[in-house]
Tab-separated table of C-alpha atoms and ligand atoms in Angstrom:
chain	number	residue	atom	x	y	z
A	887	MET	CA	-10.604	-80.720	-33.192
A	888	VAL	CA	-14.410	-80.902	-32.674
A	889	SER	CA	-15.877	-84.105	-32.101
A	890	ARG	CA	-19.207	-85.200	-34.061
A	891	THR	CA	-21.354	-85.234	-30.845
A	892	GLU	CA	-20.189	-81.440	-30.304
A	893	ARG	CA	-20.645	-80.321	-33.897
A	894	TYR	CA	-24.226	-81.804	-33.330
A	895	PHE	CA	-25.200	-80.439	-30.546
A	896	LEU	CA	-23.801	-76.640	-31.537
A	897	ASP	CA	-25.640	-77.117	-34.746
A	898	LEU	CA	-28.538	-78.009	-32.789
A	899	PHE	CA	-28.910	-74.494	-31.426
A	900	LEU	CA	-26.805	-72.480	-34.085
A	901	ALA	CA	-23.977	-71.881	-31.217
A	902	SER	CA	-20.123	-71.096	-31.538
A	903	SER	CA	-19.485	-73.139	-28.275
A	904	LEU	CA	-20.318	-75.885	-25.896
A	905	PRO	CA	-21.451	-73.530	-22.906
A	906	VAL	CA	-23.028	-71.164	-25.189
A	907	ALA	CA	-25.134	-74.364	-26.800
A	908	ALA	CA	-26.171	-75.767	-23.346
A	909	GLU	CA	-27.141	-72.637	-22.265
A	910	ARG	CA	-30.031	-71.975	-25.286
A	911	ALA	CA	-30.754	-75.888	-24.996
A	912	ALA	CA	-31.711	-75.192	-21.007
A	913	GLU	CA	-33.953	-71.858	-22.088
A	914	SER	CA	-35.676	-73.935	-25.042
A	915	VAL	CA	-36.722	-76.118	-22.264
A	916	LYS	CA	-37.618	-73.618	-19.818
A	917	ILE	CA	-39.765	-71.936	-22.356
A	918	LYS	CA	-41.629	-74.546	-23.172
A	919	PHE	CA	-42.662	-76.432	-20.056
A	920	CYS	CA	-42.121	-73.762	-17.342
A	921	SER	CA	-45.380	-71.509	-16.465
A	922	ASP	CA	-42.982	-69.170	-14.688
A	923	PRO	CA	-39.431	-69.706	-16.379
A	924	SER	CA	-37.445	-67.235	-13.534
A	925	ALA	CA	-39.018	-69.565	-10.646
A	926	LEU	CA	-36.444	-71.083	-8.290
A	927	PRO	CA	-35.439	-73.770	-7.719
A	928	VAL	CA	-35.911	-74.964	-10.992
A	929	ASP	CA	-39.001	-78.009	-10.592
A	930	VAL	CA	-36.519	-80.071	-12.688
A	931	PHE	CA	-38.944	-83.164	-11.904
A	932	ASN	CA	-42.159	-81.297	-13.576
A	933	LEU	CA	-40.072	-80.098	-16.599
A	934	ALA	CA	-38.512	-84.004	-16.720
A	935	GLN	CA	-41.802	-85.344	-17.104
A	936	ALA	CA	-43.228	-82.682	-19.477
A	937	ASN	CA	-40.554	-83.927	-21.875
A	938	GLY	CA	-41.532	-87.445	-21.765
A	939	LEU	CA	-39.481	-89.038	-19.176
A	940	LYS	CA	-40.941	-91.491	-16.539
A	941	ILE	CA	-38.956	-91.562	-13.655
A	942	CYS	CA	-38.148	-94.024	-11.584
A	943	GLN	CA	-36.085	-94.387	-8.141
A	944	ASP	CA	-35.536	-98.055	-8.122
A	945	LEU	CA	-31.186	-97.954	-8.652
A	946	PRO	CA	-29.592	-99.970	-6.050
A	947	GLU	CA	-28.991	-97.898	-2.986
A	948	ARG	CA	-25.063	-97.236	-3.018
A	949	GLY	CA	-24.408	-98.276	-6.767
A	950	ALA	CA	-21.603	-96.877	-8.524
A	951	THR	CA	-24.381	-95.193	-11.013
A	952	ASP	CA	-26.887	-92.259	-9.768
A	953	ALA	CA	-28.813	-91.997	-12.833
A	954	VAL	CA	-29.628	-93.574	-16.793
A	955	LEU	CA	-31.993	-92.516	-19.463
A	956	ILE	CA	-33.579	-95.493	-21.329
A	957	PRO	CA	-35.532	-94.802	-24.535
A	958	ARG	CA	-38.288	-96.560	-24.991
A	959	LYS	CA	-41.105	-96.639	-27.949
A	960	HIS	CA	-43.290	-93.633	-26.335
A	961	GLY	CA	-40.282	-91.594	-24.562
A	962	TYR	CA	-37.567	-92.167	-22.277
A	963	LEU	CA	-37.421	-93.795	-18.738
A	964	VAL	CA	-35.248	-92.260	-16.026
A	965	ARG	CA	-34.425	-94.761	-13.311
A	966	LEU	CA	-32.506	-92.663	-10.242
A	967	ARG	CA	-31.084	-94.202	-7.286
A	968	ARG	CA	-33.013	-92.828	-3.921
A	969	ASP	CA	-30.206	-92.474	-1.312
A	970	VAL	CA	-28.460	-89.753	-2.379
A	971	PRO	CA	-29.195	-86.383	-1.468
A	972	THR	CA	-31.967	-83.992	-2.986
A	973	GLY	CA	-29.129	-81.563	-5.026
A	974	ARG	CA	-27.038	-84.532	-6.638
A	975	LYS	CA	-30.563	-86.387	-7.654
A	976	ARG	CA	-31.807	-82.968	-9.120
A	977	PHE	CA	-28.490	-82.331	-11.133
A	978	SER	CA	-28.540	-86.071	-12.385
A	979	LEU	CA	-31.969	-85.810	-13.547
A	980	ALA	CA	-31.394	-82.552	-15.644
A	981	HIS	CA	-28.257	-84.454	-16.809
A	982	GLU	CA	-30.234	-87.143	-18.106
A	983	LEU	CA	-32.346	-84.682	-19.930
A	984	GLY	CA	-30.043	-83.292	-21.343
A	985	HIS	CA	-29.234	-86.868	-23.102
A	986	THR	CA	-32.372	-86.648	-24.696
A	987	PHE	CA	-31.693	-83.833	-27.437
A	988	PHE	CA	-29.185	-86.549	-28.855
A	989	TYR	CA	-32.256	-88.909	-29.795
A	990	ARG	CA	-34.066	-88.217	-32.632
A	991	ASP	CA	-37.830	-89.865	-33.280
A	992	ASN	CA	-39.205	-90.290	-36.450
A	993	GLY	CA	-42.299	-91.588	-35.073
A	994	GLN	CA	-40.884	-95.529	-34.099
A	995	GLY	CA	-38.998	-94.290	-30.949
A	996	PRO	CA	-36.007	-92.516	-29.752
A	997	ARG	CA	-32.881	-93.456	-31.829
A	998	HIS	CA	-29.333	-91.861	-30.908
A	999	ALA	CA	-28.621	-89.597	-33.460
A	1000	ILE	CA	-25.010	-90.031	-33.682
A	1001	GLY	CA	-24.743	-93.456	-33.972
A	1002	ILE	CA	-22.437	-95.887	-32.424
A	1003	LEU	CA	-19.943	-93.872	-30.133
A	1004	ASP	CA	-16.374	-94.061	-29.151
A	1005	ARG	CA	-14.943	-92.913	-25.924
A	1006	THR	CA	-13.881	-89.241	-27.508
A	1007	GLU	CA	-17.878	-88.854	-28.525
A	1008	HIS	CA	-18.973	-90.513	-25.486
A	1009	GLU	CA	-16.945	-88.037	-23.268
A	1010	ALA	CA	-18.368	-84.818	-25.271
A	1011	GLU	CA	-21.754	-85.959	-24.524
A	1012	GLU	CA	-21.488	-85.972	-21.118
A	1013	ARG	CA	-19.717	-82.672	-20.899
A	1014	ALA	CA	-22.863	-81.288	-23.330
A	1015	CYS	CA	-25.148	-82.524	-20.465
A	1016	ASP	CA	-23.223	-81.488	-17.690
A	1017	HIS	CA	-23.057	-77.907	-18.788
A	1018	PHE	CA	-27.011	-77.965	-19.392
A	1019	ALA	CA	-27.635	-79.579	-16.349
A	1020	GLY	CA	-25.751	-76.672	-15.207
A	1021	PHE	CA	-27.440	-74.039	-16.738
A	1022	LEU	CA	-30.836	-75.794	-16.357
A	1023	LEU	CA	-30.827	-75.157	-12.593
A	1024	MET	CA	-28.548	-72.101	-12.091
A	1025	PRO	CA	-29.126	-69.634	-14.764
A	1026	ILE	CA	-26.136	-67.586	-15.322
A	1027	ASP	CA	-27.426	-64.278	-14.937
A	1028	ARG	CA	-28.982	-65.415	-11.411
A	1029	ILE	CA	-25.247	-66.662	-10.530
A	1030	ARG	CA	-23.880	-63.248	-11.493
A	1031	GLU	CA	-26.178	-61.547	-8.711
A	1032	ARG	CA	-24.802	-63.398	-6.085
A	1033	PHE	CA	-21.036	-62.552	-7.096
A	1034	HIS	CA	-21.950	-58.450	-7.336
A	1035	GLY	CA	-19.811	-56.379	-5.162
A	1036	LEU	CA	-17.500	-59.613	-3.963
A	1037	ALA	CA	-14.082	-57.925	-3.373
A	1038	GLY	CA	-10.941	-60.314	-3.765
A	1039	ASP	CA	-9.804	-60.596	-0.043
A	1040	GLN	CA	-13.145	-62.147	1.333
A	1041	PRO	CA	-13.386	-65.869	0.794
A	1042	SER	CA	-15.748	-66.338	4.360
A	1043	GLU	CA	-17.926	-64.151	2.160
A	1044	PHE	CA	-17.915	-65.837	-1.395
A	1045	LEU	CA	-18.100	-69.480	0.791
A	1046	ARG	CA	-21.149	-67.465	2.855
A	1047	ARG	CA	-22.476	-66.553	-1.169
A	1048	CYS	CA	-22.010	-70.278	-1.987
A	1049	ASP	CA	-24.006	-71.553	0.433
A	1050	SER	CA	-26.644	-69.619	0.344
A	1051	ALA	CA	-26.930	-70.089	-3.531
A	1052	CYS	CA	-26.929	-73.792	-3.152
A	1053	LEU	CA	-30.515	-73.943	-0.897
A	1054	ASP	CA	-32.127	-71.617	-3.583
A	1055	PHE	CA	-30.961	-73.240	-6.380
A	1056	LEU	CA	-31.694	-76.786	-4.776
A	1057	VAL	CA	-27.999	-77.990	-6.072
A	1058	SER	CA	-24.929	-79.100	-4.489
A	1059	LYS	CA	-21.898	-77.234	-3.440
A	1060	GLU	CA	-20.006	-79.243	-6.425
A	1061	ALA	CA	-22.678	-78.440	-9.022
A	1062	PHE	CA	-22.836	-74.825	-8.218
A	1063	ILE	CA	-19.020	-74.025	-7.562
A	1064	ARG	CA	-18.385	-76.418	-11.552
A	1065	HIS	CA	-21.174	-74.553	-12.533
A	1066	ALA	CA	-19.770	-71.250	-11.354
A	1067	GLY	CA	-16.176	-71.678	-12.384
A	1068	ARG	CA	-17.436	-73.026	-16.044
A	1069	ALA	CA	-19.233	-69.762	-16.288
A	1070	ASN	CA	-15.925	-67.145	-16.613
A	1071	ILE	CA	-17.807	-64.777	-14.100
A	1072	ASP	CA	-16.056	-61.657	-13.870
A	1073	GLY	CA	-14.933	-60.804	-10.358
A	1074	PRO	CA	-11.917	-61.599	-7.872
A	1075	PRO	CA	-10.261	-65.101	-8.436
A	1076	TYR	CA	-11.133	-67.477	-5.750
A	1077	LEU	CA	-9.630	-71.644	-5.445
A	1078	VAL	CA	-11.934	-73.716	-4.008
A	1079	VAL	CA	-11.121	-77.279	-2.510
A	1080	ARG	CA	-13.271	-79.631	-0.971
A	1081	SER	CA	-11.449	-81.998	1.297
A	1082	SER	CA	-12.389	-85.213	2.980
A	1083	PHE	CA	-10.518	-87.447	5.420
A	1084	ARG	CA	-9.410	-90.877	3.561
A	1085	PRO	CA	-6.394	-93.176	2.869
A	1086	ASN	CA	-4.450	-93.168	-0.521
A	1087	PRO	CA	-7.027	-94.426	-2.928
A	1088	ARG	CA	-3.859	-96.535	-4.591
A	1089	THR	CA	-2.337	-97.399	-1.391
A	1090	LYS	CA	-4.941	-97.890	1.011
A	1091	GLU	CA	-2.894	-96.293	3.651
A	1092	ASP	CA	-1.937	-92.888	5.106
A	1093	PRO	CA	-5.447	-91.643	5.961
A	1094	ASP	CA	-5.412	-88.065	6.007
A	1095	LEU	CA	-7.203	-84.983	4.898
A	1096	ARG	CA	-7.349	-85.286	1.064
A	1097	THR	CA	-8.636	-82.997	-1.655
A	1098	ASP	CA	-12.011	-84.526	-3.357
A	1099	TRP	CA	-12.123	-81.850	-6.322
A	1100	PHE	CA	-11.100	-78.388	-6.509
A	1101	ALA	CA	-12.405	-75.440	-9.189
A	1102	THR	CA	-11.590	-72.047	-9.740
A	1103	VAL	CA	-13.784	-69.204	-10.004
A	1104	GLY	CA	-13.660	-65.394	-10.865
A	1105	GLY	CA	-11.013	-63.634	-12.868
A	1106	TRP	CA	-7.997	-65.816	-13.176
A	1107	ARG	CA	-5.312	-64.721	-15.553
A	1108	ARG	CA	-3.981	-67.976	-15.440
A	1109	SER	CA	-5.556	-71.223	-14.578
A	1110	GLY	CA	-4.549	-72.947	-11.256
A	1111	HIS	CA	-4.416	-76.649	-10.482
A	1112	VAL	CA	-4.891	-78.723	-7.678
A	1113	SER	CA	-4.026	-82.726	-7.509
A	1114	THR	CA	-7.023	-84.727	-6.405
A	1115	HIS	CA	-6.358	-86.880	-3.238
A	1116	HIS	CA	-3.605	-84.907	-2.838
A	1117	ARG	CA	-3.031	-84.234	1.215
A	1118	LEU	CA	-4.190	-80.752	2.239
A	1119	TRP	CA	-1.228	-79.869	4.492
A	1120	PRO	CA	1.899	-79.898	1.927
A	1121	ILE	CA	-0.161	-77.747	-0.233
A	1122	GLY	CA	-0.035	-75.526	2.438
A	1123	LEU	CA	-4.417	-75.439	3.803
A	1124	LYS	CA	-2.832	-75.704	7.419
A	1125	SER	CA	-6.080	-73.727	8.793
A	1126	ALA	CA	-8.514	-76.268	7.012
A	1127	CYS	CA	-6.466	-79.243	8.551
A	1128	GLN	CA	-6.918	-77.814	12.322
A	1129	LEU	CA	-10.533	-77.343	11.437
A	1130	TYR	CA	-10.982	-80.724	10.751
A	1131	HIS	CA	-8.717	-82.077	13.770
A	1132	GLU	CA	-10.744	-79.952	16.100
A	1133	TRP	CA	-13.763	-81.211	14.655
A	1134	SER	CA	-12.570	-85.105	14.733
A	1135	ALA	CA	-12.176	-84.797	18.588
A	1136	THR	CA	-16.027	-84.355	18.996
A	1137	LYS	CA	-17.413	-85.867	15.500
A	1138	THR	CA	-20.579	-84.162	16.063
A	1139	ARG	CA	-23.291	-83.345	13.654
A	1140	GLY	CA	-23.906	-79.705	11.669
A	1141	VAL	CA	-21.601	-77.299	10.117
A	1142	PHE	CA	-18.395	-76.201	12.049
A	1143	ALA	CA	-15.889	-73.348	11.727
A	1144	LEU	CA	-12.842	-71.994	13.725
A	1145	ASP	CA	-13.069	-69.010	15.397
A	1146	GLY	CA	-10.261	-66.487	15.529
A	1147	LEU	CA	-8.612	-68.494	18.777
A	1148	GLY	CA	-8.463	-71.779	16.708
A	1149	HIS	CA	-11.820	-73.410	18.675
A	1150	LEU	CA	-14.288	-75.048	17.502
A	1151	VAL	CA	-17.913	-72.823	16.545
A	1152	HIS	CA	-21.393	-74.637	15.494
A	1153	SER	CA	-23.233	-72.607	12.884
A	1154	PRO	CA	-21.106	-69.692	12.605
A	1155	ALA	CA	-22.126	-66.247	12.036
A	1156	ASP	CA	-19.273	-65.467	10.654
A	1157	LEU	CA	-16.487	-67.340	9.070
A	1158	CYS	CA	-12.606	-66.180	10.032
A	1159	SER	CA	-10.179	-65.646	7.181
A	1160	CYS	CA	-6.331	-66.536	7.793
A	1161	ARG	CA	-3.068	-65.432	5.653
A	1162	GLU	CA	-1.577	-68.599	4.387
A	1163	ASP	CA	1.508	-69.561	1.685
A	1164	LEU	CA	0.027	-72.146	-0.628
A	1165	SER	CA	1.969	-74.498	-3.251
A	1166	ILE	CA	-0.656	-74.326	-6.181
A	1167	SER	CA	0.949	-74.994	-9.843
A	1168	ILE	CA	-0.003	-72.430	-12.144
A	1169	ASN	CA	-0.509	-72.801	-15.946
A	1170	LEU	CA	2.169	-70.234	-16.968
A	1171	ASP	CA	3.116	-69.908	-21.062
A	1172	ASN	CA	1.902	-73.288	-21.166
A	1173	LYS	CA	3.696	-74.953	-18.549
A	1174	TRP	CA	2.536	-76.215	-15.457
A	1175	ARG	CA	4.721	-74.490	-12.865
A	1176	LEU	CA	4.355	-74.968	-8.950
A	1177	THR	CA	3.728	-71.585	-7.467
A	1178	ARG	CA	4.111	-70.866	-4.175
A	1179	GLN	CA	1.998	-67.530	-2.760
A	1180	THR	CA	-0.045	-65.843	0.010
A	1181	TYR	CA	-3.587	-66.511	0.199
A	1182	ILE	CA	-6.432	-65.797	2.235
A	1183	SER	CA	-8.102	-68.395	2.816
A	1184	ALA	CA	-11.633	-69.313	4.956
A	1185	ASN	CA	-12.866	-73.073	5.962
A	1186	CYS	CA	-16.196	-74.744	6.845
A	1187	LEU	CA	-16.610	-78.071	7.773
A	1188	TYR	CA	-19.846	-80.125	6.920
A	1189	THR	CA	-21.165	-83.476	8.171
A	1190	TRP	CA	-23.338	-86.023	6.609
A	1191	ASP	CA	-24.330	-89.948	8.143
A	1192	ASN	CA	-22.984	-92.659	6.123
A	1193	ALA	CA	-24.846	-95.420	5.499
A	1194	GLU	CA	-23.281	-97.321	8.646
A	1195	GLY	CA	-24.817	-94.590	10.603
A	1196	SER	CA	-21.611	-92.899	12.137
A	1197	THR	CA	-20.944	-89.045	11.071
A	1198	GLU	CA	-18.457	-88.008	8.652
A	1199	ALA	CA	-17.566	-84.828	7.662
A	1200	TYR	CA	-16.042	-82.676	4.500
A	1201	VAL	CA	-14.049	-79.218	4.115
A	1202	ILE	CA	-14.861	-76.934	1.924
A	1203	SER	CA	-11.917	-74.108	1.779
A	1204	VAL	CA	-11.799	-70.981	-0.185
A	1205	ALA	CA	-8.779	-69.230	-0.927
A	1206	ALA	CA	-7.687	-65.703	-2.808
A	1207	PRO	CA	-4.121	-64.953	-4.096
A	1208	THR	CA	-3.266	-61.660	-2.368
A	1209	GLY	CA	-2.930	-59.030	-5.015
A	1210	GLY	CA	-5.678	-59.893	-6.972
A	1211	ASP	CA	-4.197	-62.959	-9.027
A	1212	ALA	CA	-1.720	-65.536	-8.857
A	1213	VAL	CA	1.748	-64.507	-10.010
B	2722	ZN	ZN1	-24.880	-89.118	-19.023
């Protein structure tokens, strides 16, 4: 059943689905306030201010909240965390701009259009705002251009194009991959997994390379799933584990991959691909089944400095099922 929030948003943009409504919402903002709506990266700070948002970067550093929208008598205040990477901050601001569609102003300041929200309504609004932020910062035709002509056995090329797209759109890898994943792009199926070295969050023990998030992009006939916090080794992404292991002996900053001999390479011009048997849950006839299949995978490791000043890393793995689709 469609929630009241979703119905409201669909009606607002005469759309039949959430992504279509969000895309129309993003276009409406750009047409109204951008001198060149096709320019990249989208100047989201300027757009937000033109829409009546006053921006303050004063939320507590390292706090749990990245951004918050506060309706005021005349317009809105958006409070942001200063200490987050630019791409993440831009997405948060675009997301908060999306929330303004759920307010109406009859001259006495913005009032929420739906009223008191329960969890379902709240989650529907969050989903709509994530979609809106994605379409605002990453127009779908420009994403399609990025993946044009990509073959199914080129996870390294996929990863290279993702990196270059994130720089052009000025967004985080997670925002880009998730948006591309939701956009039903025609093309070969790819599984993308981000992992980092950390303990089991429940037991606080057993530190290992674990999944932070996953997404599927391209033409999957059946949906695949990888659990969050899962250890990478049992999934079969052993090349990613080996990459992290080699890097952890140096802990230097930069972008790294392994060459064909298993040596760590700094700022690799090309990424090596390898064949690995992966255990992935696949939805077959509405039932999740653990499948084991050969994938071609490529990995890249990226570093960042934490608040204490030590260098940490995460790995992005891209895997494509051999034979064109998951079994
Ligand atoms: Zn939100």
